[in-house]
Amino acid sequence: RTLLARAICAHARFTTLLTSSANHDYELEFTPALLVCFHDESWQVRDEACLACGIFVGSYPLECLPELPTLTERWTNHLFDQIWSVREDAARALGMALMAYPSLLGLLRENIGCARKQPPQTRAEMLRSHND
Protein backbone atom coordinates (compact mmCIF):
# COMPACT_ATOMS: atom_id res chain seq x y z
CA ARG A 1 0.00 0.00 0.00
CA THR A 2 2.87 2.34 0.64
CA LEU A 3 4.03 1.83 -2.95
CA LEU A 4 0.52 2.59 -4.20
CA ALA A 5 0.44 5.76 -2.13
CA ARG A 6 3.79 6.90 -3.46
CA ALA A 7 2.76 6.06 -7.02
CA ILE A 8 -0.41 8.12 -6.65
CA CYS A 9 1.45 11.23 -5.60
CA ALA A 10 4.32 10.70 -8.02
CA HIS A 11 1.84 10.39 -10.88
CA ALA A 12 0.12 13.62 -9.87
CA ARG A 13 3.42 15.47 -9.69
CA PHE A 14 4.62 14.02 -12.99
CA THR A 15 1.46 14.84 -14.91
CA THR A 16 1.49 18.43 -13.70
CA LEU A 17 4.88 18.79 -15.39
CA LEU A 18 3.43 17.66 -18.70
CA THR A 19 1.38 20.35 -20.35
CA SER A 20 0.96 18.82 -23.80
CA SER A 21 -2.59 18.31 -25.07
CA ALA A 22 -1.83 14.63 -25.77
CA ASN A 23 -1.49 13.91 -22.06
CA HIS A 24 -4.30 16.24 -20.98
CA ASP A 25 -7.17 13.72 -21.30
CA TYR A 26 -5.25 11.00 -19.45
CA GLU A 27 -4.50 13.02 -16.35
CA LEU A 28 -8.11 14.13 -15.94
CA GLU A 29 -9.33 10.56 -16.26
CA PHE A 30 -7.02 9.64 -13.37
CA THR A 31 -8.86 11.97 -10.98
CA PRO A 32 -11.75 9.50 -10.27
CA ALA A 33 -9.15 6.92 -9.26
CA LEU A 34 -7.73 9.44 -6.81
CA LEU A 35 -11.18 10.12 -5.37
CA VAL A 36 -11.60 6.43 -4.52
CA CYS A 37 -8.30 6.50 -2.62
CA PHE A 38 -9.72 8.93 -0.06
CA HIS A 39 -11.66 6.00 1.42
CA ASP A 40 -8.81 3.49 1.51
CA GLU A 41 -8.16 1.73 4.81
CA SER A 42 -4.45 2.54 4.56
CA TRP A 43 -3.55 5.95 5.95
CA GLN A 44 -0.64 6.24 3.50
CA VAL A 45 -3.03 6.00 0.55
CA ARG A 46 -5.46 8.52 2.08
CA ASP A 47 -2.55 10.83 2.82
CA GLU A 48 -1.19 10.78 -0.72
CA ALA A 49 -4.68 11.09 -2.24
CA CYS A 50 -5.16 14.36 -0.35
CA LEU A 51 -1.86 15.73 -1.56
CA ALA A 52 -2.17 14.43 -5.14
CA CYS A 53 -5.62 15.97 -5.61
CA GLY A 54 -4.32 19.23 -4.22
CA ILE A 55 -1.53 19.17 -6.78
CA PHE A 56 -4.03 18.54 -9.58
CA VAL A 57 -6.31 21.37 -8.44
CA GLY A 58 -3.38 23.75 -8.18
CA SER A 59 -2.21 22.85 -11.67
CA TYR A 60 -5.57 22.46 -13.43
CA PRO A 61 -8.12 24.61 -11.61
CA LEU A 62 -10.53 24.97 -14.52
CA GLU A 63 -10.53 21.28 -15.34
CA CYS A 64 -10.97 20.29 -11.70
CA LEU A 65 -13.80 22.74 -11.03
CA PRO A 66 -16.55 20.12 -11.59
CA GLU A 67 -14.97 17.95 -8.85
CA LEU A 68 -14.45 20.82 -6.42
CA PRO A 69 -17.51 20.08 -4.22
CA THR A 70 -16.43 16.45 -3.84
CA LEU A 71 -12.80 17.36 -3.24
CA THR A 72 -13.55 20.02 -0.63
CA GLU A 73 -15.85 17.59 1.19
CA ARG A 74 -13.16 14.88 1.20
CA TRP A 75 -10.39 17.24 2.27
CA THR A 76 -12.55 18.75 4.98
CA ASN A 77 -13.48 15.28 6.25
CA HIS A 78 -9.80 14.35 6.32
CA LEU A 79 -9.05 17.29 8.59
CA PHE A 80 -10.49 14.95 11.25
CA ASP A 81 -8.54 11.83 10.28
CA GLN A 82 -6.91 9.95 13.15
CA ILE A 83 -3.50 10.26 11.44
CA TRP A 84 -1.76 13.60 11.81
CA SER A 85 -0.07 13.49 8.39
CA VAL A 86 -3.41 12.88 6.65
CA ARG A 87 -4.80 15.92 8.46
CA GLU A 88 -1.71 17.92 7.51
CA ASP A 89 -1.90 16.99 3.82
CA ALA A 90 -5.65 17.61 3.73
CA ALA A 91 -4.91 21.11 5.05
CA ARG A 92 -2.11 21.56 2.50
CA ALA A 93 -4.47 20.48 -0.30
CA LEU A 94 -7.11 22.91 0.92
CA GLY A 95 -4.44 25.62 0.83
CA MET A 96 -3.64 24.74 -2.79
CA ALA A 97 -7.34 24.81 -3.60
CA LEU A 98 -7.68 28.20 -1.90
CA MET A 99 -4.95 29.58 -4.16
CA ALA A 100 -6.91 28.33 -7.19
CA TYR A 101 -10.37 29.20 -5.84
CA PRO A 102 -10.31 32.16 -3.41
CA SER A 103 -14.07 31.74 -2.85
CA LEU A 104 -13.28 28.74 -0.59
CA LEU A 105 -12.09 31.02 2.20
CA GLY A 106 -15.46 30.98 4.01
CA LEU A 107 -15.57 27.17 4.02
CA LEU A 108 -12.05 26.98 5.36
CA ARG A 109 -12.76 29.46 8.15
CA GLU A 110 -15.70 27.28 9.26
CA ASN A 111 -13.72 24.05 9.36
CA ILE A 112 -10.20 24.94 10.45
CA GLY A 113 -11.42 25.74 13.96
CA CYS A 114 -12.79 22.20 14.29
CA ALA A 115 -9.45 20.70 13.28
CA ARG A 116 -7.69 22.65 16.03
CA LYS A 117 -9.77 20.81 18.66
CA GLN A 118 -7.94 17.56 17.91
CA PRO A 119 -5.14 16.52 20.24
CA PRO A 120 -1.62 17.06 18.89
CA GLN A 121 0.29 13.99 17.77
CA THR A 122 3.88 13.63 16.62
CA ARG A 123 4.97 11.32 13.82
CA ALA A 124 6.64 9.01 16.37
CA GLU A 125 3.43 8.78 18.42
CA MET A 126 1.44 8.01 15.28
CA LEU A 127 3.83 5.24 14.22
CA ARG A 128 3.68 3.64 17.67
CA SER A 129 -0.11 3.57 17.60
CA HIS A 130 -0.52 2.08 14.10
CA ASN A 131 0.67 -1.15 12.65
CA ASP A 132 -0.21 -0.39 9.03
mmCIF file of C-alpha atoms in Angstrom:
data_model
loop_
_atom_site.group_PDB
_atom_site.id
_atom_site.type_symbol
_atom_site.label_atom_id
_atom_site.label_comp_id
_atom_site.label_asym_id
_atom_site.label_seq_id
_atom_site.Cartn_x
_atom_site.Cartn_y
_atom_site.Cartn_z
ATOM 1 C CA ARG A 1 0.000 0.000 0.000
ATOM 2 C CA THR A 2 2.874 2.341 0.638
ATOM 3 C CA LEU A 3 4.030 1.831 -2.948
ATOM 4 C CA LEU A 4 0.520 2.595 -4.199
ATOM 5 C CA ALA A 5 0.440 5.760 -2.130
ATOM 6 C CA ARG A 6 3.790 6.904 -3.461
ATOM 7 C CA ALA A 7 2.765 6.060 -7.018
ATOM 8 C CA ILE A 8 -0.410 8.116 -6.655
ATOM 9 C CA CYS A 9 1.445 11.225 -5.601
ATOM 10 C CA ALA A 10 4.318 10.699 -8.020
ATOM 11 C CA HIS A 11 1.844 10.388 -10.876
ATOM 12 C CA ALA A 12 0.116 13.621 -9.865
ATOM 13 C CA ARG A 13 3.424 15.467 -9.687
ATOM 14 C CA PHE A 14 4.615 14.017 -12.986
ATOM 15 C CA THR A 15 1.458 14.844 -14.911
ATOM 16 C CA THR A 16 1.492 18.432 -13.697
ATOM 17 C CA LEU A 17 4.884 18.786 -15.388
ATOM 18 C CA LEU A 18 3.432 17.661 -18.702
ATOM 19 C CA THR A 19 1.381 20.349 -20.351
ATOM 20 C CA SER A 20 0.957 18.821 -23.795
ATOM 21 C CA SER A 21 -2.590 18.308 -25.066
ATOM 22 C CA ALA A 22 -1.827 14.632 -25.773
ATOM 23 C CA ASN A 23 -1.494 13.912 -22.058
ATOM 24 C CA HIS A 24 -4.296 16.236 -20.979
ATOM 25 C CA ASP A 25 -7.167 13.723 -21.299
ATOM 26 C CA TYR A 26 -5.253 11.000 -19.453
ATOM 27 C CA GLU A 27 -4.495 13.023 -16.354
ATOM 28 C CA LEU A 28 -8.110 14.132 -15.937
ATOM 29 C CA GLU A 29 -9.334 10.564 -16.259
ATOM 30 C CA PHE A 30 -7.018 9.637 -13.370
ATOM 31 C CA THR A 31 -8.864 11.972 -10.983
ATOM 32 C CA PRO A 32 -11.747 9.504 -10.268
ATOM 33 C CA ALA A 33 -9.149 6.916 -9.255
ATOM 34 C CA LEU A 34 -7.731 9.439 -6.811
ATOM 35 C CA LEU A 35 -11.185 10.119 -5.374
ATOM 36 C CA VAL A 36 -11.602 6.428 -4.525
ATOM 37 C CA CYS A 37 -8.304 6.497 -2.621
ATOM 38 C CA PHE A 38 -9.725 8.934 -0.064
ATOM 39 C CA HIS A 39 -11.662 6.004 1.415
ATOM 40 C CA ASP A 40 -8.807 3.492 1.505
ATOM 41 C CA GLU A 41 -8.157 1.734 4.814
ATOM 42 C CA SER A 42 -4.452 2.544 4.562
ATOM 43 C CA TRP A 43 -3.548 5.946 5.954
ATOM 44 C CA GLN A 44 -0.640 6.241 3.500
ATOM 45 C CA VAL A 45 -3.028 5.995 0.552
ATOM 46 C CA ARG A 46 -5.458 8.517 2.075
ATOM 47 C CA ASP A 47 -2.550 10.831 2.819
ATOM 48 C CA GLU A 48 -1.189 10.779 -0.719
ATOM 49 C CA ALA A 49 -4.677 11.086 -2.239
ATOM 50 C CA CYS A 50 -5.163 14.359 -0.353
ATOM 51 C CA LEU A 51 -1.864 15.726 -1.560
ATOM 52 C CA ALA A 52 -2.168 14.434 -5.138
ATOM 53 C CA CYS A 53 -5.622 15.967 -5.611
ATOM 54 C CA GLY A 54 -4.316 19.234 -4.215
ATOM 55 C CA ILE A 55 -1.526 19.170 -6.784
ATOM 56 C CA PHE A 56 -4.031 18.539 -9.580
ATOM 57 C CA VAL A 57 -6.305 21.368 -8.439
ATOM 58 C CA GLY A 58 -3.378 23.754 -8.180
ATOM 59 C CA SER A 59 -2.210 22.853 -11.667
ATOM 60 C CA TYR A 60 -5.567 22.461 -13.430
ATOM 61 C CA PRO A 61 -8.123 24.614 -11.605
ATOM 62 C CA LEU A 62 -10.535 24.969 -14.523
ATOM 63 C CA GLU A 63 -10.525 21.283 -15.337
ATOM 64 C CA CYS A 64 -10.974 20.286 -11.696
ATOM 65 C CA LEU A 65 -13.803 22.737 -11.028
ATOM 66 C CA PRO A 66 -16.547 20.115 -11.587
ATOM 67 C CA GLU A 67 -14.971 17.947 -8.855
ATOM 68 C CA LEU A 68 -14.452 20.821 -6.419
ATOM 69 C CA PRO A 69 -17.508 20.083 -4.218
ATOM 70 C CA THR A 70 -16.434 16.453 -3.842
ATOM 71 C CA LEU A 71 -12.804 17.357 -3.236
ATOM 72 C CA THR A 72 -13.555 20.019 -0.635
ATOM 73 C CA GLU A 73 -15.847 17.590 1.186
ATOM 74 C CA ARG A 74 -13.162 14.882 1.198
ATOM 75 C CA TRP A 75 -10.387 17.243 2.269
ATOM 76 C CA THR A 76 -12.554 18.746 4.976
ATOM 77 C CA ASN A 77 -13.476 15.279 6.253
ATOM 78 C CA HIS A 78 -9.797 14.348 6.322
ATOM 79 C CA LEU A 79 -9.050 17.293 8.589
ATOM 80 C CA PHE A 80 -10.487 14.955 11.247
ATOM 81 C CA ASP A 81 -8.543 11.826 10.279
ATOM 82 C CA GLN A 82 -6.908 9.953 13.151
ATOM 83 C CA ILE A 83 -3.503 10.261 11.442
ATOM 84 C CA TRP A 84 -1.760 13.602 11.806
ATOM 85 C CA SER A 85 -0.067 13.489 8.394
ATOM 86 C CA VAL A 86 -3.408 12.884 6.649
ATOM 87 C CA ARG A 87 -4.801 15.919 8.456
ATOM 88 C CA GLU A 88 -1.711 17.919 7.511
ATOM 89 C CA ASP A 89 -1.897 16.989 3.821
ATOM 90 C CA ALA A 90 -5.646 17.611 3.730
ATOM 91 C CA ALA A 91 -4.910 21.109 5.049
ATOM 92 C CA ARG A 92 -2.112 21.562 2.503
ATOM 93 C CA ALA A 93 -4.474 20.483 -0.297
ATOM 94 C CA LEU A 94 -7.112 22.912 0.923
ATOM 95 C CA GLY A 95 -4.443 25.615 0.826
ATOM 96 C CA MET A 96 -3.635 24.737 -2.787
ATOM 97 C CA ALA A 97 -7.342 24.815 -3.598
ATOM 98 C CA LEU A 98 -7.679 28.198 -1.900
ATOM 99 C CA MET A 99 -4.955 29.581 -4.159
ATOM 100 C CA ALA A 100 -6.912 28.327 -7.189
ATOM 101 C CA TYR A 101 -10.375 29.201 -5.837
ATOM 102 C CA PRO A 102 -10.308 32.158 -3.409
ATOM 103 C CA SER A 103 -14.065 31.741 -2.846
ATOM 104 C CA LEU A 104 -13.278 28.743 -0.588
ATOM 105 C CA LEU A 105 -12.091 31.024 2.197
ATOM 106 C CA GLY A 106 -15.457 30.977 4.011
ATOM 107 C CA LEU A 107 -15.569 27.172 4.021
ATOM 108 C CA LEU A 108 -12.045 26.980 5.365
ATOM 109 C CA ARG A 109 -12.756 29.458 8.147
ATOM 110 C CA GLU A 110 -15.696 27.280 9.256
ATOM 111 C CA ASN A 111 -13.718 24.053 9.356
ATOM 112 C CA ILE A 112 -10.201 24.937 10.450
ATOM 113 C CA GLY A 113 -11.415 25.737 13.960
ATOM 114 C CA CYS A 114 -12.788 22.198 14.288
ATOM 115 C CA ALA A 115 -9.447 20.700 13.276
ATOM 116 C CA ARG A 116 -7.694 22.651 16.027
ATOM 117 C CA LYS A 117 -9.771 20.811 18.658
ATOM 118 C CA GLN A 118 -7.937 17.558 17.913
ATOM 119 C CA PRO A 119 -5.139 16.517 20.240
ATOM 120 C CA PRO A 120 -1.620 17.061 18.892
ATOM 121 C CA GLN A 121 0.291 13.985 17.771
ATOM 122 C CA THR A 122 3.880 13.628 16.616
ATOM 123 C CA ARG A 123 4.966 11.322 13.821
ATOM 124 C CA ALA A 124 6.643 9.013 16.367
ATOM 125 C CA GLU A 125 3.426 8.776 18.418
ATOM 126 C CA MET A 126 1.436 8.008 15.284
ATOM 127 C CA LEU A 127 3.829 5.240 14.222
ATOM 128 C CA ARG A 128 3.685 3.638 17.669
ATOM 129 C CA SER A 129 -0.113 3.570 17.603
ATOM 130 C CA HIS A 130 -0.515 2.083 14.103
ATOM 131 C CA ASN A 131 0.667 -1.152 12.647
ATOM 132 C CA ASP A 132 -0.214 -0.388 9.033
#
